Amino acid sequence: MNTRQQSKLIYSWYGKPLGSDRKLRTSHYKGILITSESSKTETCIQLGDFILVEGVNADQPYVAQLVDLYEDGAQHKHAVVQWFCRLEEIPQNQRKMLKRDISAQEVFFDQVLGYDTDIAAETIIKSIMVIPLHLGEELPVITLNKEQTFYVKQSWDGKCFKVLSPDTFSKLKEANKTRGVITNSSKASIPSDIFTPVKKKTESVVRSATKPKKIDMEIESKHSSSKSSLSKERHSQRMANNDIKTPTARKKLELNSPTRSKGRLLGYEVLGLLDDDCDATAPLEQSATKRKVKFTNDILGSPPKIPCSDDKSKSTTQSAEHHQSDIMRLSPYTKVNDFSDEDKNLQEKDDVPSLGGYQSSQSPVVTPRSRRRCVQKTSALIAEQISMLDQEDFLSDSDSSYSLSSEEKEDDDDDDVPCTPEKKTKSNRILSTPKSSRKSAVHTPAKTLRKTPLKGTPRTPRNATPEIPRRIQATQEPASVLEEARLRLHVSAIPESLPCREEEFQDIYNFVESKLIDGTGGCMYISGVPGTGKTATVHEVIRCLQQAAENDELPPFQFVEINGMKLTDPHQAYVQILEFLTGQKVTATHAAVLLAKLFSTPGPKRKTTVLIVDELDLLWTQKQNVMYNLFDWPTQRHSKLIILAIANTMDLPERIMMNRVASRLGLTRMSFQPYTYKQLQQIVSSRLKGVKAFEEDAVQLVSRKVAALSGDARRCLDICRRATEICEFARQKRAPEMVRMAHVTEAIDEMFSSPYVNAIRNASLHEQIFLKAILAEFRRAGVEEATVQQIYHHHVALCRMEGLQSPTVSETMAICSRLGACRLLLVEASSKYLHMRVRLNLSQDDVMYALREE
Amino acid sequence: MHLARNYFWVQKILRERFCHHFCAAGKLFGMEQQYRHLLELLRRTTVHGESNSALVIGPRGSGKTALLNHVLKDLREMTQVRENLLEVHLNGLLQTNDKVALKEITRQLQLENVVGDKVFGSFAENLAFLLEALRKGNRTSSCPILFVLDEFDLFVHHKNQSLLYNLFDISQSAQTPVTVIGLTCRQDILELLEKRVKSRFSHRQIYLMNSFDFKQYIKIFKNQLSLPAEFPDEPFAQKWNNNVQHLSEDKAVQDVLQKLFHHSKDLRSLHLLLMLAVSAVTVHHPLLTAADLQEASRQHSTDSKANIVHGLSVLEICLIIAMKHLNEVYDGEPFNFQMVYNEFQKFIQRKAHSMYNFEKPVVMKAFEHLLQLELVQPLERPSARAQREFLLLKLLLDSSQIMEALQLYPNCPTDVKQWAASSLSWL
């Protein structure tokens, strides 16, 4: 397994504290260093930089600008950010207000007040670029580095879009500039610069020079390629799949540079690699020469970017911006401290030079023409290769993560979900790895499948939309009072309010509301027999809460629902929850890991999730790990997860759950009592409000009958509905009629009468005699079981008494099996013939009652 | 020649009628109310988009499928319904688990994850896909779906009954309108439903009971045997139908029908009887007679096991009689070959005059033949080690069957008959 997956990221402060607040015991910093242990790279992010912040969805990290960095009294690193929001984060219905097409790279200056701007520094992924543009301006066409650059044209305050105020605009612009200056000479920070080939070359030179030298630390502050390499560390797998082309090409190329750490390339880096290839020299030698170039670069007055740890004197004099951060670094701060003053000076100095000058200072770095031509040639070659190479090619590449995820995909039936390697979940940082691998799992199939149609094979329905064909003719609206009543009485009809469950509604509402306001998690267990309105009430609560959230009375939340009966396997619960939350489709095992990570890491912009688990008892597994996980998540500090679990039995936690599961479920319980007849009556009459279709007594009769039997509201409504049908049936074409007692009684009889008596009465004569023979045999033997042979003798005797021709054994067997098929009798397998044993499936009294008259 | 063609037509029409019970072209008897109920239910589903669920319950051969086919045929002829109803037919004997059933539903609905006849995706994906598809629909715009679950009782045994839960749940919520019709012969079907599933089922049960009396039965008999008005040769049809009318009033025929009616009310047994009778009709035997029906009835009601006895050798008959005596002496307790052989030896030595004493291996051979004919049945599976002589067995014939068979047995020695009549007579 690749070590990268377990690589750890270390966050350390850059520079001395700028100032500290004694009271709050916080100290502020101007930058943060992110060091990746395995790949020995280090990135520095400073105030004012634009960053990506880990979000709910690995594909869509949040965009933000770093405003402040501080460490609190508990040694936790915090960052204060100014958010930018992507189009996806804006509610669907409000996107229309933009009235223009938004490219994926456009973000909005976020002025929504609801979001927490104080985030944990550990959630910062890398720095990026956000370039302010005027509203009318077209987005510059960029071919490279798409992931790293965003554009902002408008701001969004939760209600409407506004053009950026000149103030903000200039501030953002400034942020970009200063950033470019502060950083280093080889940096492609100024927007217009990004696209100059010269720039690219510079970058690549630096990269190729540093890369083979693994022991040396790459000190790249604010370097776009460093960003990418950092992001590589975190999202190595993701990168591998993000851009199919790159890895394909890379595989080919890496043959030439075996020492290169794998999987750290973006599109433009290919160019860097090409350089290596062109100089058909040994990597080491090459790196040596390149370093020389680099030094020139440094000498020429552009700060940092010196990848040598031994050359201390040089770094001291030339730049204060590199930090040796090898694994063994003992006192990273002291060194920095030494130069911090100088560093400041340098910064000031760096601010002075104009852009032009800046560029010129870089020019010496530019590699000779010949090389560039070579690059062009090879890039053309690569383009060719890219088109030819298949995806499978790169699958076998360094990209072990992919193969891992694909393996996971295959073993769909994996039972033991939470058994994923512990290492992965050890630190919050590392959790980004599974995230990215998840992405690869999601994307790859889609991509491979998208290819198939081109080849002319039948369209594989991976992207099929679930849809039922539409009807051709319009539905008829209810024409009569009875039809209207029937429509309203249908269980599916959603009433405006749920009568008789006000108390329960309020309890659940208060519970969820309080958790929402606190931003914490919690569980509630709701029990009650079927048809007592559990699910309906919970849905009503959610509807009300959503309304409140829309009106800004409550913090917004996400609502997810799963139903044990609608899952093929308890572990599928993970898959469904994850799909609801992030729209990703992964295997159950993988989803469990991702969810665990999601709920255990502090997500700054993540909304609270309200999860309804219906038919909880069906999530039971041998190890109960699904239930355990579900109820464990809300107890985590950052989960922001509220679970409403619904099941039928009141004592379910005690009966089927292990102690550790029951304990996590907690004691917030609620039980829905079966409806009383008055409540049922109220339910029916509230639905029938304004429609005069039922007699008052008729409703009461139904309610009393149902309340006495089960208290199931569904049953009550069904009976009423059936009564309207009977009424309609009976009246034919006369004047409109109301549902009267007679109709209701008939409906009740139809639904509750035992079918056995009727079945026996309508049986043929010999079948009835056979039943009598059974009774006679039971009475004789005193045992409620007899063989066909014994019964047959009685049957023959009874036939003689009645003066009937006695049946043959075959006929008797046929009678027996017919009665057995209806389950009036319980019979053994018929191979035993005369010796098969027979029992009655109903009481002897019922049989006698059914046979008595006539 | 002309006559021959007529008989060809008679045979064709009648046989088709007797064989294709489900055929919607046939007639329904004694289920007008159930027909109206079901038709109205399905009409409302299609016209109003009302979701429903119902069970059609009735013993085998009571016309459940025929009823449904009739209703569907008539439904499809309505103008508001045409092309407005998707049908999904499942059978518990074919869709033995939810996974298969789900694929079949998806295939029949031709959802978008179906290519050709193949359904893509795993079980979980398919379920999620189908539920999502159904959830997206609504009462007014989606095409209603009719689910017909034949052998409904077998679906009950699927894991967690999740298919039934989901179908009934959809029928009870504001999603795509669906109507679930289950066909079953089990009267106790509601007790088999899980409580949550049961609560979601609307408890509409349509019972088919064969609840007609003998007069109606005669009418059905006439109806089933009559030639239709559109028969090519009208005078012939007239003649035939007159004969049928005549038959139905014949006492002998009524006796035959009465006997059948007493045994079984389901129309399939009537069809079987008529099929046997009609087969006898040829050019040389132009019209159906009471004798034909009596002969058919005799064939229809013969005892299958007793029939086998007629073809046995005298030695085998003797063994069966020995077993019968053993059953009487030991009150139905199981016996083994040695006991039977001893009993047979007693008879040979003391009583038999005409019987030749067979060697034991010969007797054993005869005994094994009986075993193969399943006239005797071992209590447990014969193992290789156990001695065959001592294998415990049971006789699968009743003494009355044996006596009856013996009466009809040609050339049965008198002493064997006497021995059969009384086990004590040799004393």
Tab-separated table of C-alpha atoms in Angstrom, chain A residues 517-777:
chain	number	residue	atom	x	y	z
A	517	ILE	CA	-30.243	26.304	17.713
A	518	ASP	CA	-27.471	24.852	19.832
A	519	GLY	CA	-25.816	23.374	16.790
A	520	THR	CA	-25.383	20.087	18.587
A	521	GLY	CA	-26.494	16.545	17.884
A	522	GLY	CA	-28.885	14.179	19.555
A	523	CYS	CA	-31.105	11.146	19.198
A	524	MET	CA	-34.747	10.594	19.793
A	525	TYR	CA	-36.514	7.259	19.699
A	526	ILE	CA	-40.114	7.217	18.642
A	527	SER	CA	-42.234	4.111	18.994
A	528	GLY	CA	-45.819	3.179	18.361
A	529	VAL	CA	-47.928	0.534	16.654
A	530	PRO	CA	-48.441	0.844	12.901
A	531	GLY	CA	-50.831	3.511	11.735
A	532	THR	CA	-50.509	5.833	14.709
A	533	GLY	CA	-49.011	8.688	12.745
A	534	LYS	CA	-45.359	8.441	13.731
A	535	THR	CA	-43.883	9.075	10.332
A	536	ALA	CA	-46.541	11.597	9.433
A	537	THR	CA	-45.905	13.609	12.587
A	538	VAL	CA	-42.162	13.589	12.109
A	539	HIS	CA	-42.561	14.719	8.531
A	540	GLU	CA	-44.863	17.459	9.664
A	541	VAL	CA	-42.244	18.593	12.165
A	542	ILE	CA	-39.627	18.683	9.464
A	543	ARG	CA	-41.923	20.628	7.201
A	544	CYS	CA	-42.491	23.229	9.891
A	545	LEU	CA	-38.801	23.437	10.695
A	546	GLN	CA	-37.949	23.880	7.062
A	547	GLN	CA	-40.438	26.675	6.866
A	548	ALA	CA	-38.917	28.294	9.912
A	549	ALA	CA	-35.448	27.910	8.443
A	550	GLU	CA	-36.605	29.560	5.264
A	551	ASN	CA	-37.883	32.485	7.229
A	552	ASP	CA	-34.502	32.746	8.942
A	553	GLU	CA	-35.975	31.919	12.302
A	554	LEU	CA	-33.773	28.879	12.580
A	555	PRO	CA	-30.396	27.935	11.226
A	556	PRO	CA	-30.706	26.057	7.975
A	557	PHE	CA	-30.454	22.278	8.091
A	558	GLN	CA	-30.351	19.291	5.844
A	559	PHE	CA	-33.028	16.654	6.031
A	560	VAL	CA	-32.259	13.032	5.254
A	561	GLU	CA	-34.608	10.107	5.515
A	562	ILE	CA	-33.911	6.420	5.368
A	563	ASN	CA	-36.285	3.541	5.834
A	564	GLY	CA	-35.151	0.133	6.978
A	565	MET	CA	-37.737	-1.542	4.796
A	566	LYS	CA	-36.530	0.283	1.734
A	567	LEU	CA	-32.997	-0.970	2.100
A	568	THR	CA	-31.855	-4.239	0.713
A	569	ASP	CA	-29.301	-4.562	3.446
A	570	PRO	CA	-28.759	-2.602	6.656
A	571	HIS	CA	-25.384	-1.427	5.431
A	572	GLN	CA	-27.027	0.276	2.512
A	573	ALA	CA	-28.127	2.891	5.026
A	574	TYR	CA	-24.691	4.464	4.799
A	575	VAL	CA	-24.873	4.645	1.053
A	576	GLN	CA	-28.221	6.358	1.114
A	577	ILE	CA	-27.277	8.861	3.769
A	578	LEU	CA	-24.104	9.776	1.946
A	579	GLU	CA	-25.932	10.110	-1.306
A	580	PHE	CA	-28.448	12.421	0.275
A	581	LEU	CA	-25.758	14.542	1.853
A	582	THR	CA	-23.215	14.786	-0.907
A	583	GLY	CA	-24.737	13.144	-3.937
A	584	GLN	CA	-21.968	10.603	-4.151
A	585	LYS	CA	-22.534	6.986	-4.924
A	586	VAL	CA	-20.074	4.669	-3.244
A	587	THR	CA	-20.058	1.255	-1.686
A	588	ALA	CA	-21.400	0.650	1.776
A	589	THR	CA	-17.993	0.102	3.332
A	590	HIS	CA	-16.620	3.227	1.845
A	591	ALA	CA	-19.661	5.281	2.686
A	592	ALA	CA	-19.359	4.282	6.322
A	593	VAL	CA	-15.810	5.615	6.420
A	594	LEU	CA	-16.744	8.820	4.701
A	595	LEU	CA	-19.695	9.427	6.947
A	596	ALA	CA	-17.691	8.718	10.054
A	597	LYS	CA	-15.192	11.244	8.868
A	598	LEU	CA	-17.812	13.735	7.908
A	599	PHE	CA	-19.455	13.650	11.291
A	600	SER	CA	-16.291	13.606	13.306
A	601	THR	CA	-14.493	16.502	11.668
A	602	PRO	CA	-15.421	20.081	12.268
A	603	GLY	CA	-17.061	21.277	9.111
A	604	PRO	CA	-17.168	25.033	9.227
A	605	LYS	CA	-19.917	25.605	6.748
A	606	ARG	CA	-21.697	22.328	7.248
A	607	LYS	CA	-25.317	22.604	8.159
A	608	THR	CA	-26.939	20.539	10.825
A	609	THR	CA	-28.324	17.282	9.491
A	610	VAL	CA	-31.670	15.942	10.610
A	611	LEU	CA	-31.819	12.226	9.926
A	612	ILE	CA	-35.003	10.208	10.135
A	613	VAL	CA	-34.483	6.489	10.491
A	614	ASP	CA	-37.767	4.756	9.864
A	615	GLU	CA	-38.306	1.077	10.687
A	616	LEU	CA	-35.225	1.076	12.840
A	617	ASP	CA	-35.539	-2.568	13.832
A	618	LEU	CA	-34.641	-3.651	10.323
A	619	LEU	CA	-31.228	-2.065	10.628
A	620	TRP	CA	-30.371	-4.769	13.075
A	621	THR	CA	-27.320	-6.798	12.181
A	622	GLN	CA	-25.408	-9.438	14.037
A	623	LYS	CA	-22.796	-6.998	15.240
A	624	GLN	CA	-25.225	-4.098	15.322
A	625	ASN	CA	-22.582	-1.897	13.813
A	626	VAL	CA	-25.011	0.053	11.675
A	627	MET	CA	-27.094	1.026	14.659
A	628	TYR	CA	-23.991	1.657	16.682
A	629	ASN	CA	-22.558	4.021	14.122
A	630	LEU	CA	-25.826	5.824	13.612
A	631	PHE	CA	-26.213	6.555	17.276
A	632	ASP	CA	-22.548	7.185	17.840
A	633	TRP	CA	-22.260	10.015	15.378
A	634	PRO	CA	-24.570	12.444	17.182
A	635	THR	CA	-22.450	12.075	20.275
A	636	GLN	CA	-19.403	13.394	18.448
A	637	ARG	CA	-18.614	16.991	19.109
A	638	HIS	CA	-18.708	18.252	15.558
A	639	SER	CA	-21.343	15.986	14.159
A	640	LYS	CA	-24.280	18.399	14.123
A	641	LEU	CA	-26.466	15.381	13.577
A	642	ILE	CA	-29.965	14.951	14.938
A	643	ILE	CA	-31.468	11.507	14.616
A	644	LEU	CA	-35.128	10.669	14.912
A	645	ALA	CA	-35.423	6.909	15.032
A	646	ILE	CA	-38.824	5.349	14.467
A	647	ALA	CA	-39.888	1.800	15.211
A	648	ASN	CA	-42.909	-0.123	16.366
A	649	THR	CA	-41.969	-1.581	19.692
A	650	MET	CA	-41.523	0.516	22.742
A	651	ASP	CA	-38.850	-1.667	24.276
A	652	LEU	CA	-36.804	-2.127	21.137
A	653	PRO	CA	-33.635	-0.631	22.655
A	654	GLU	CA	-33.832	-3.057	25.548
A	655	ARG	CA	-34.864	-6.021	23.503
A	656	ILE	CA	-32.591	-6.126	20.511
A	657	MET	CA	-29.868	-3.607	21.105
A	658	MET	CA	-26.582	-4.238	22.793
A	659	ASN	CA	-25.901	-2.101	25.795
A	660	ARG	CA	-23.446	0.116	24.043
A	661	VAL	CA	-25.955	0.848	21.290
A	662	ALA	CA	-28.859	1.424	23.639
A	663	SER	CA	-26.731	3.707	25.749
A	664	ARG	CA	-25.849	5.858	22.775
A	665	LEU	CA	-29.460	6.042	21.737
A	666	GLY	CA	-30.079	7.784	24.996
A	667	LEU	CA	-33.249	8.145	26.932
A	668	THR	CA	-35.112	10.643	24.847
A	669	ARG	CA	-38.042	8.441	24.014
A	670	MET	CA	-41.512	9.047	22.848
A	671	SER	CA	-44.283	6.607	22.334
A	672	PHE	CA	-47.328	7.116	20.193
A	673	GLN	CA	-50.400	5.601	21.757
A	674	PRO	CA	-52.983	3.986	19.490
A	675	TYR	CA	-55.728	6.408	18.621
A	676	THR	CA	-58.847	6.383	20.735
A	677	TYR	CA	-62.208	6.373	19.022
A	678	LYS	CA	-62.657	10.070	19.660
A	679	GLN	CA	-59.357	10.844	18.021
A	680	LEU	CA	-60.161	8.657	15.048
A	681	GLN	CA	-63.490	10.376	14.732
A	682	GLN	CA	-61.766	13.715	14.785
A	683	ILE	CA	-59.280	12.614	12.150
A	684	VAL	CA	-62.019	11.506	9.795
A	685	SER	CA	-64.156	14.556	10.348
A	686	SER	CA	-61.238	16.927	9.955
A	687	ARG	CA	-60.524	15.381	6.593
A	688	LEU	CA	-64.148	15.610	5.621
A	689	LYS	CA	-64.455	19.228	6.637
A	690	GLY	CA	-66.763	20.972	4.235
A	691	VAL	CA	-67.883	17.802	2.519
A	692	LYS	CA	-71.196	16.424	3.636
A	693	ALA	CA	-70.742	12.795	2.803
A	694	PHE	CA	-70.948	10.932	6.083
A	695	GLU	CA	-73.504	10.650	8.797
A	696	GLU	CA	-72.055	11.543	12.149
A	697	ASP	CA	-73.031	8.188	13.629
A	698	ALA	CA	-71.475	6.307	10.776
A	699	VAL	CA	-68.122	7.910	11.445
A	700	GLN	CA	-68.449	7.158	15.094
A	701	LEU	CA	-69.250	3.523	14.425
A	702	VAL	CA	-66.154	3.112	12.303
A	703	SER	CA	-63.996	4.886	14.854
A	704	ARG	CA	-65.234	2.787	17.714
A	705	LYS	CA	-64.801	-0.403	15.762
A	706	VAL	CA	-61.250	0.418	14.720
A	707	ALA	CA	-60.247	1.786	18.097
A	708	ALA	CA	-61.421	-1.423	19.686
A	709	LEU	CA	-59.373	-3.510	17.281
A	710	SER	CA	-56.121	-1.707	16.631
A	711	GLY	CA	-56.359	2.055	16.733
A	712	ASP	CA	-54.834	2.120	13.283
A	713	ALA	CA	-55.806	5.313	11.491
A	714	ARG	CA	-55.097	3.785	8.112
A	715	ARG	CA	-57.694	1.108	8.759
A	716	CYS	CA	-60.215	3.713	9.773
A	717	LEU	CA	-59.704	5.721	6.617
A	718	ASP	CA	-59.784	2.632	4.453
A	719	ILE	CA	-63.096	1.547	5.902
A	720	CYS	CA	-64.573	4.963	5.330
A	721	ARG	CA	-63.337	4.952	1.792
A	722	ARG	CA	-64.804	1.534	1.160
A	723	ALA	CA	-68.085	2.717	2.662
A	724	THR	CA	-68.297	5.530	0.121
A	725	GLU	CA	-67.844	2.972	-2.636
A	726	ILE	CA	-70.560	0.762	-1.239
A	727	CYS	CA	-72.802	3.768	-0.933
A	728	GLU	CA	-72.140	4.778	-4.507
A	729	PHE	CA	-72.751	1.222	-5.626
A	730	ALA	CA	-76.028	1.001	-3.823
A	731	ARG	CA	-77.574	4.261	-4.834
A	732	GLN	CA	-77.011	3.877	-8.578
A	733	LYS	CA	-78.417	6.888	-10.376
A	734	ARG	CA	-80.598	8.399	-7.802
A	735	ALA	CA	-80.078	11.610	-5.912
A	736	PRO	CA	-76.778	12.064	-4.087
A	737	GLU	CA	-76.751	10.196	-0.881
A	738	MET	CA	-74.834	10.206	2.337
A	739	VAL	CA	-72.923	7.288	3.728
A	740	ARG	CA	-75.191	5.760	6.295
A	741	MET	CA	-74.818	3.198	8.992
A	742	ALA	CA	-75.771	0.366	6.696
A	743	HIS	CA	-72.951	1.133	4.289
A	744	VAL	CA	-70.418	1.438	7.018
A	745	THR	CA	-71.544	-1.802	8.609
A	746	GLU	CA	-71.195	-3.563	5.305
A	747	ALA	CA	-67.700	-2.183	4.824
A	748	ILE	CA	-66.682	-3.241	8.306
A	749	ASP	CA	-68.085	-6.716	7.777
A	750	GLU	CA	-66.231	-7.000	4.519
A	751	MET	CA	-62.930	-6.118	6.120
A	752	PHE	CA	-63.126	-7.849	9.431
A	753	SER	CA	-65.296	-10.910	8.887
A	754	SER	CA	-63.463	-14.176	9.074
A	755	PRO	CA	-63.276	-15.733	5.634
A	756	TYR	CA	-63.285	-19.274	6.950
A	757	VAL	CA	-66.953	-19.577	7.764
A	758	ASN	CA	-67.924	-18.338	4.362
A	759	ALA	CA	-65.418	-20.608	2.698
A	760	ILE	CA	-66.803	-23.645	4.490
A	761	ARG	CA	-70.373	-22.758	3.671
A	762	ASN	CA	-69.523	-22.499	0.016
A	763	ALA	CA	-67.537	-25.705	-0.074
A	764	SER	CA	-68.904	-28.723	-1.929
A	765	LEU	CA	-70.934	-31.347	-0.115
A	766	HIS	CA	-68.155	-33.895	0.164
A	767	GLU	CA	-65.742	-31.262	1.408
A	768	GLN	CA	-68.184	-30.448	4.141
A	769	ILE	CA	-68.633	-34.125	4.956
A	770	PHE	CA	-64.870	-34.464	5.101
A	771	LEU	CA	-64.736	-31.662	7.654
A	772	LYS	CA	-67.451	-33.404	9.647
A	773	ALA	CA	-65.456	-36.619	9.448
A	774	ILE	CA	-62.454	-34.776	10.831
A	775	LEU	CA	-64.496	-33.507	13.743
A	776	ALA	CA	-65.803	-37.005	14.382
A	777	GLU	CA	-62.316	-38.473	14.316
